[in-house]
JSON list of C-alpha atoms in Angstrom, two decimals:
[
{"chain": "A", "resi": 1357, "resn": "GLN", "atom": "CA", "xyz": [-0.16, -0.24, 0.04]},
{"chain": "A", "resi": 1358, "resn": "VAL", "atom": "CA", "xyz": [1.43, 3.43, -1.03]},
{"chain": "A", "resi": 1359, "resn": "GLN", "atom": "CA", "xyz": [-0.39, 6.65, 0.74]},
{"chain": "A", "resi": 1360, "resn": "LEU", "atom": "CA", "xyz": [0.41, 9.82, -0.99]},
{"chain": "A", "resi": 1361, "resn": "VAL", "atom": "CA", "xyz": [0.19, 13.43, 0.27]},
{"chain": "A", "resi": 1362, "resn": "GLU", "atom": "CA", "xyz": [0.28, 16.45, -1.63]},
{"chain": "A", "resi": 1363, "resn": "SER", "atom": "CA", "xyz": [1.31, 20.08, -0.61]},
{"chain": "A", "resi": 1364, "resn": "GLY", "atom": "CA", "xyz": [2.03, 23.20, -1.99]},
{"chain": "A", "resi": 1365, "resn": "GLY", "atom": "CA", "xyz": [-1.08, 24.73, -3.29]},
{"chain": "A", "resi": 1366, "resn": "GLY", "atom": "CA", "xyz": [-2.51, 27.96, -3.38]},
{"chain": "A", "resi": 1367, "resn": "LEU", "atom": "CA", "xyz": [-4.08, 31.02, -4.99]},
{"chain": "A", "resi": 1368, "resn": "VAL", "atom": "CA", "xyz": [-1.54, 32.90, -7.07]},
{"chain": "A", "resi": 1369, "resn": "GLN", "atom": "CA", "xyz": [-1.90, 35.60, -9.92]},
{"chain": "A", "resi": 1370, "resn": "PRO", "atom": "CA", "xyz": [-1.35, 34.86, -13.80]},
{"chain": "A", "resi": 1371, "resn": "GLY", "atom": "CA", "xyz": [2.29, 34.39, -14.45]},
{"chain": "A", "resi": 1372, "resn": "SER", "atom": "CA", "xyz": [3.23, 33.32, -11.40]},
{"chain": "A", "resi": 1373, "resn": "SER", "atom": "CA", "xyz": [5.01, 30.10, -10.33]},
{"chain": "A", "resi": 1374, "resn": "LEU", "atom": "CA", "xyz": [4.31, 27.56, -7.71]},
{"chain": "A", "resi": 1375, "resn": "ARG", "atom": "CA", "xyz": [5.73, 24.36, -6.49]},
{"chain": "A", "resi": 1376, "resn": "LEU", "atom": "CA", "xyz": [4.00, 21.23, -5.52]},
{"chain": "A", "resi": 1377, "resn": "SER", "atom": "CA", "xyz": [5.16, 18.35, -3.82]},
{"chain": "A", "resi": 1378, "resn": "CYS", "atom": "CA", "xyz": [3.77, 14.93, -3.15]},
{"chain": "A", "resi": 1379, "resn": "THR", "atom": "CA", "xyz": [5.38, 12.74, -0.35]},
{"chain": "A", "resi": 1380, "resn": "ALA", "atom": "CA", "xyz": [4.83, 8.71, -0.55]},
{"chain": "A", "resi": 1381, "resn": "SER", "atom": "CA", "xyz": [4.99, 6.45, 2.24]},
{"chain": "A", "resi": 1382, "resn": "GLY", "atom": "CA", "xyz": [6.53, 3.14, 2.25]},
{"chain": "A", "resi": 1383, "resn": "ARG", "atom": "CA", "xyz": [10.24, 1.98, 1.28]},
{"chain": "A", "resi": 1384, "resn": "THR", "atom": "CA", "xyz": [9.42, 1.21, -2.46]},
{"chain": "A", "resi": 1385, "resn": "PHE", "atom": "CA", "xyz": [8.79, 4.92, -3.61]},
{"chain": "A", "resi": 1386, "resn": "SER", "atom": "CA", "xyz": [12.07, 4.37, -6.06]},
{"chain": "A", "resi": 1387, "resn": "THR", "atom": "CA", "xyz": [10.35, 1.67, -7.61]},
{"chain": "A", "resi": 1388, "resn": "LEU", "atom": "CA", "xyz": [6.98, 3.63, -8.72]},
{"chain": "A", "resi": 1389, "resn": "ALA", "atom": "CA", "xyz": [6.39, 5.25, -11.60]},
{"chain": "A", "resi": 1390, "resn": "MET", "atom": "CA", "xyz": [4.91, 9.06, -10.70]},
{"chain": "A", "resi": 1391, "resn": "GLY", "atom": "CA", "xyz": [2.42, 11.26, -12.04]},
{"chain": "A", "resi": 1392, "resn": "TRP", "atom": "CA", "xyz": [0.38, 14.44, -11.85]},
{"chain": "A", "resi": 1393, "resn": "PHE", "atom": "CA", "xyz": [-3.44, 14.83, -12.85]},
{"chain": "A", "resi": 1394, "resn": "ARG", "atom": "CA", "xyz": [-5.84, 17.68, -12.25]},
{"chain": "A", "resi": 1395, "resn": "GLN", "atom": "CA", "xyz": [-9.31, 18.40, -12.39]},
{"chain": "A", "resi": 1396, "resn": "ALA", "atom": "CA", "xyz": [-11.06, 21.47, -12.99]},
{"chain": "A", "resi": 1397, "resn": "PRO", "atom": "CA", "xyz": [-14.47, 22.32, -12.05]},
{"chain": "A", "resi": 1398, "resn": "GLY", "atom": "CA", "xyz": [-17.30, 20.57, -14.10]},
{"chain": "A", "resi": 1399, "resn": "LYS", "atom": "CA", "xyz": [-14.59, 18.81, -16.31]},
{"chain": "A", "resi": 1400, "resn": "GLU", "atom": "CA", "xyz": [-12.77, 15.42, -16.06]},
{"chain": "A", "resi": 1401, "resn": "ARG", "atom": "CA", "xyz": [-9.76, 15.03, -14.59]},
{"chain": "A", "resi": 1402, "resn": "GLU", "atom": "CA", "xyz": [-6.92, 15.23, -16.90]},
{"chain": "A", "resi": 1403, "resn": "PHE", "atom": "CA", "xyz": [-3.28, 13.92, -17.36]},
{"chain": "A", "resi": 1404, "resn": "VAL", "atom": "CA", "xyz": [-0.62, 16.62, -16.59]},
{"chain": "A", "resi": 1405, "resn": "CYS", "atom": "CA", "xyz": [2.80, 14.99, -16.76]},
{"chain": "A", "resi": 1406, "resn": "LYS", "atom": "CA", "xyz": [4.79, 11.71, -15.66]},
{"chain": "A", "resi": 1407, "resn": "ILE", "atom": "CA", "xyz": [7.97, 10.56, -14.72]},
{"chain": "A", "resi": 1408, "resn": "ASN", "atom": "CA", "xyz": [9.59, 7.23, -14.23]},
{"chain": "A", "resi": 1409, "resn": "TRP", "atom": "CA", "xyz": [11.36, 5.58, -11.26]},
{"chain": "A", "resi": 1410, "resn": "SER", "atom": "CA", "xyz": [14.63, 6.90, -12.15]},
{"chain": "A", "resi": 1411, "resn": "GLY", "atom": "CA", "xyz": [13.69, 10.41, -12.95]},
{"chain": "A", "resi": 1412, "resn": "THR", "atom": "CA", "xyz": [15.24, 9.97, -16.36]},
{"chain": "A", "resi": 1413, "resn": "GLY", "atom": "CA", "xyz": [12.04, 10.07, -18.53]},
{"chain": "A", "resi": 1414, "resn": "THR", "atom": "CA", "xyz": [9.29, 12.49, -18.33]},
{"chain": "A", "resi": 1415, "resn": "TYR", "atom": "CA", "xyz": [6.63, 13.16, -20.58]},
{"chain": "A", "resi": 1416, "resn": "TYR", "atom": "CA", "xyz": [3.94, 16.18, -20.65]},
{"chain": "A", "resi": 1417, "resn": "ALA", "atom": "CA", "xyz": [0.76, 17.38, -21.72]},
{"chain": "A", "resi": 1418, "resn": "ASP", "atom": "CA", "xyz": [0.93, 19.92, -24.55]},
{"chain": "A", "resi": 1419, "resn": "SER", "atom": "CA", "xyz": [-1.25, 22.20, -22.41]},
{"chain": "A", "resi": 1420, "resn": "VAL", "atom": "CA", "xyz": [1.60, 22.42, -19.66]},
{"chain": "A", "resi": 1421, "resn": "LYS", "atom": "CA", "xyz": [4.94, 21.47, -22.16]},
{"chain": "A", "resi": 1422, "resn": "GLY", "atom": "CA", "xyz": [7.42, 24.11, -21.86]},
{"chain": "A", "resi": 1423, "resn": "ARG", "atom": "CA", "xyz": [6.05, 25.49, -18.49]},
{"chain": "A", "resi": 1424, "resn": "PHE", "atom": "CA", "xyz": [6.00, 22.84, -15.84]},
{"chain": "A", "resi": 1425, "resn": "THR", "atom": "CA", "xyz": [8.41, 20.46, -14.93]},
{"chain": "A", "resi": 1426, "resn": "ILE", "atom": "CA", "xyz": [8.11, 17.20, -13.03]},
{"chain": "A", "resi": 1427, "resn": "SER", "atom": "CA", "xyz": [11.39, 16.16, -10.83]},
{"chain": "A", "resi": 1428, "resn": "ARG", "atom": "CA", "xyz": [11.60, 13.27, -7.94]},
{"chain": "A", "resi": 1429, "resn": "ASP", "atom": "CA", "xyz": [13.94, 13.00, -5.06]},
{"chain": "A", "resi": 1430, "resn": "ASN", "atom": "CA", "xyz": [13.90, 9.15, -4.29]},
{"chain": "A", "resi": 1431, "resn": "ALA", "atom": "CA", "xyz": [15.93, 9.65, -1.08]},
{"chain": "A", "resi": 1432, "resn": "LYS", "atom": "CA", "xyz": [13.17, 12.29, 0.12]},
{"chain": "A", "resi": 1433, "resn": "ASN", "atom": "CA", "xyz": [10.24, 9.83, -1.26]},
{"chain": "A", "resi": 1434, "resn": "THR", "atom": "CA", "xyz": [9.20, 13.05, -2.75]},
{"chain": "A", "resi": 1435, "resn": "VAL", "atom": "CA", "xyz": [7.77, 14.21, -6.37]},
{"chain": "A", "resi": 1436, "resn": "TYR", "atom": "CA", "xyz": [7.85, 17.50, -7.39]},
{"chain": "A", "resi": 1437, "resn": "LEU", "atom": "CA", "xyz": [5.88, 19.73, -9.96]},
{"chain": "A", "resi": 1438, "resn": "GLN", "atom": "CA", "xyz": [7.39, 23.07, -10.85]},
{"chain": "A", "resi": 1439, "resn": "MET", "atom": "CA", "xyz": [4.86, 25.13, -12.38]},
{"chain": "A", "resi": 1440, "resn": "ASN", "atom": "CA", "xyz": [5.98, 28.27, -13.99]},
{"chain": "A", "resi": 1441, "resn": "SER", "atom": "CA", "xyz": [3.92, 31.06, -15.99]},
{"chain": "A", "resi": 1442, "resn": "LEU", "atom": "CA", "xyz": [0.53, 30.03, -14.52]},
{"chain": "A", "resi": 1443, "resn": "LYS", "atom": "CA", "xyz": [-2.42, 30.82, -16.67]},
{"chain": "A", "resi": 1444, "resn": "PRO", "atom": "CA", "xyz": [-6.07, 31.01, -15.14]},
{"chain": "A", "resi": 1445, "resn": "GLU", "atom": "CA", "xyz": [-6.88, 27.76, -16.97]},
{"chain": "A", "resi": 1446, "resn": "ASP", "atom": "CA", "xyz": [-4.50, 26.09, -14.90]},
{"chain": "A", "resi": 1447, "resn": "THR", "atom": "CA", "xyz": [-6.73, 26.59, -11.95]},
{"chain": "A", "resi": 1448, "resn": "ALA", "atom": "CA", "xyz": [-7.83, 23.11, -10.70]},
{"chain": "A", "resi": 1449, "resn": "VAL", "atom": "CA", "xyz": [-7.15, 20.50, -8.32]},
{"chain": "A", "resi": 1450, "resn": "TYR", "atom": "CA", "xyz": [-4.25, 18.77, -8.60]},
{"chain": "A", "resi": 1451, "resn": "TYR", "atom": "CA", "xyz": [-3.46, 14.89, -7.79]},
{"chain": "A", "resi": 1452, "resn": "CYS", "atom": "CA", "xyz": [-0.62, 13.16, -7.19]},
{"chain": "A", "resi": 1453, "resn": "ALA", "atom": "CA", "xyz": [-0.42, 9.54, -8.77]},
{"chain": "A", "resi": 1454, "resn": "ALA", "atom": "CA", "xyz": [1.57, 6.40, -8.67]},
{"chain": "A", "resi": 1455, "resn": "SER", "atom": "CA", "xyz": [2.04, 3.28, -10.22]},
{"chain": "A", "resi": 1456, "resn": "ARG", "atom": "CA", "xyz": [3.97, 0.14, -9.99]},
{"chain": "A", "resi": 1457, "resn": "THR", "atom": "CA", "xyz": [4.52, -0.03, -14.23]},
{"chain": "A", "resi": 1458, "resn": "THR", "atom": "CA", "xyz": [6.65, 1.81, -16.96]},
{"chain": "A", "resi": 1459, "resn": "LEU", "atom": "CA", "xyz": [6.22, 4.96, -18.00]},
{"chain": "A", "resi": 1460, "resn": "ASN", "atom": "CA", "xyz": [4.43, 3.81, -21.29]},
{"chain": "A", "resi": 1461, "resn": "ALA", "atom": "CA", "xyz": [1.93, 1.83, -19.35]},
{"chain": "A", "resi": 1462, "resn": "PHE", "atom": "CA", "xyz": [1.04, 4.49, -17.00]},
{"chain": "A", "resi": 1463, "resn": "ALA", "atom": "CA", "xyz": [-1.98, 5.60, -18.47]},
{"chain": "A", "resi": 1464, "resn": "SER", "atom": "CA", "xyz": [-3.67, 2.53, -18.24]},
{"chain": "A", "resi": 1465, "resn": "ALA", "atom": "CA", "xyz": [-2.01, 0.84, -15.14]},
{"chain": "A", "resi": 1466, "resn": "ASP", "atom": "CA", "xyz": [-3.58, 0.94, -11.91]},
{"chain": "A", "resi": 1467, "resn": "LYS", "atom": "CA", "xyz": [-2.80, 3.74, -9.48]},
{"chain": "A", "resi": 1468, "resn": "TYR", "atom": "CA", "xyz": [-2.51, 5.08, -5.91]},
{"chain": "A", "resi": 1469, "resn": "TRP", "atom": "CA", "xyz": [-3.79, 8.78, -5.71]},
{"chain": "A", "resi": 1470, "resn": "GLY", "atom": "CA", "xyz": [-3.40, 11.37, -3.56]},
{"chain": "A", "resi": 1471, "resn": "GLN", "atom": "CA", "xyz": [-6.27, 13.72, -2.14]},
{"chain": "A", "resi": 1472, "resn": "GLY", "atom": "CA", "xyz": [-5.28, 16.74, -3.97]},
{"chain": "A", "resi": 1473, "resn": "THR", "atom": "CA", "xyz": [-4.56, 20.15, -3.55]},
{"chain": "A", "resi": 1474, "resn": "GLN", "atom": "CA", "xyz": [-5.97, 23.17, -4.68]},
{"chain": "A", "resi": 1475, "resn": "VAL", "atom": "CA", "xyz": [-4.31, 25.54, -7.45]},
{"chain": "A", "resi": 1476, "resn": "THR", "atom": "CA", "xyz": [-6.32, 28.59, -7.91]},
{"chain": "A", "resi": 1477, "resn": "VAL", "atom": "CA", "xyz": [-4.68, 31.04, -10.61]},
{"chain": "A", "resi": 1478, "resn": "SER", "atom": "CA", "xyz": [-6.56, 34.60, -10.61]},
{"chain": "A", "resi": 1479, "resn": "SER", "atom": "CA", "xyz": [-5.71, 38.22, -10.81]}
]
């Protein structure tokens, strides 16, 4: 069993930056592929980005490519989402997810989920 706890959300102005963190319980974090998803009000949850167990492979949704960066620190059991040049359309609850799978299979694999953290981008 893996438990995930997100933090770092908040209210920011357009163009600002924010860094989310997701810390996992257990001693198997370094074997997990990790990802971030988000869900805006009235919309379905959507994929944001993912990273493989070693941190050497990443993949981003087109909507965040060039603005968001996912990274991980296996010594701290933590994955990060650095969000730059934030836009109002980035407003959503952001969820961390983990899966014991490869990066390519991440989308369809069973996942552990965090409780989510709210990000609001507004002037």
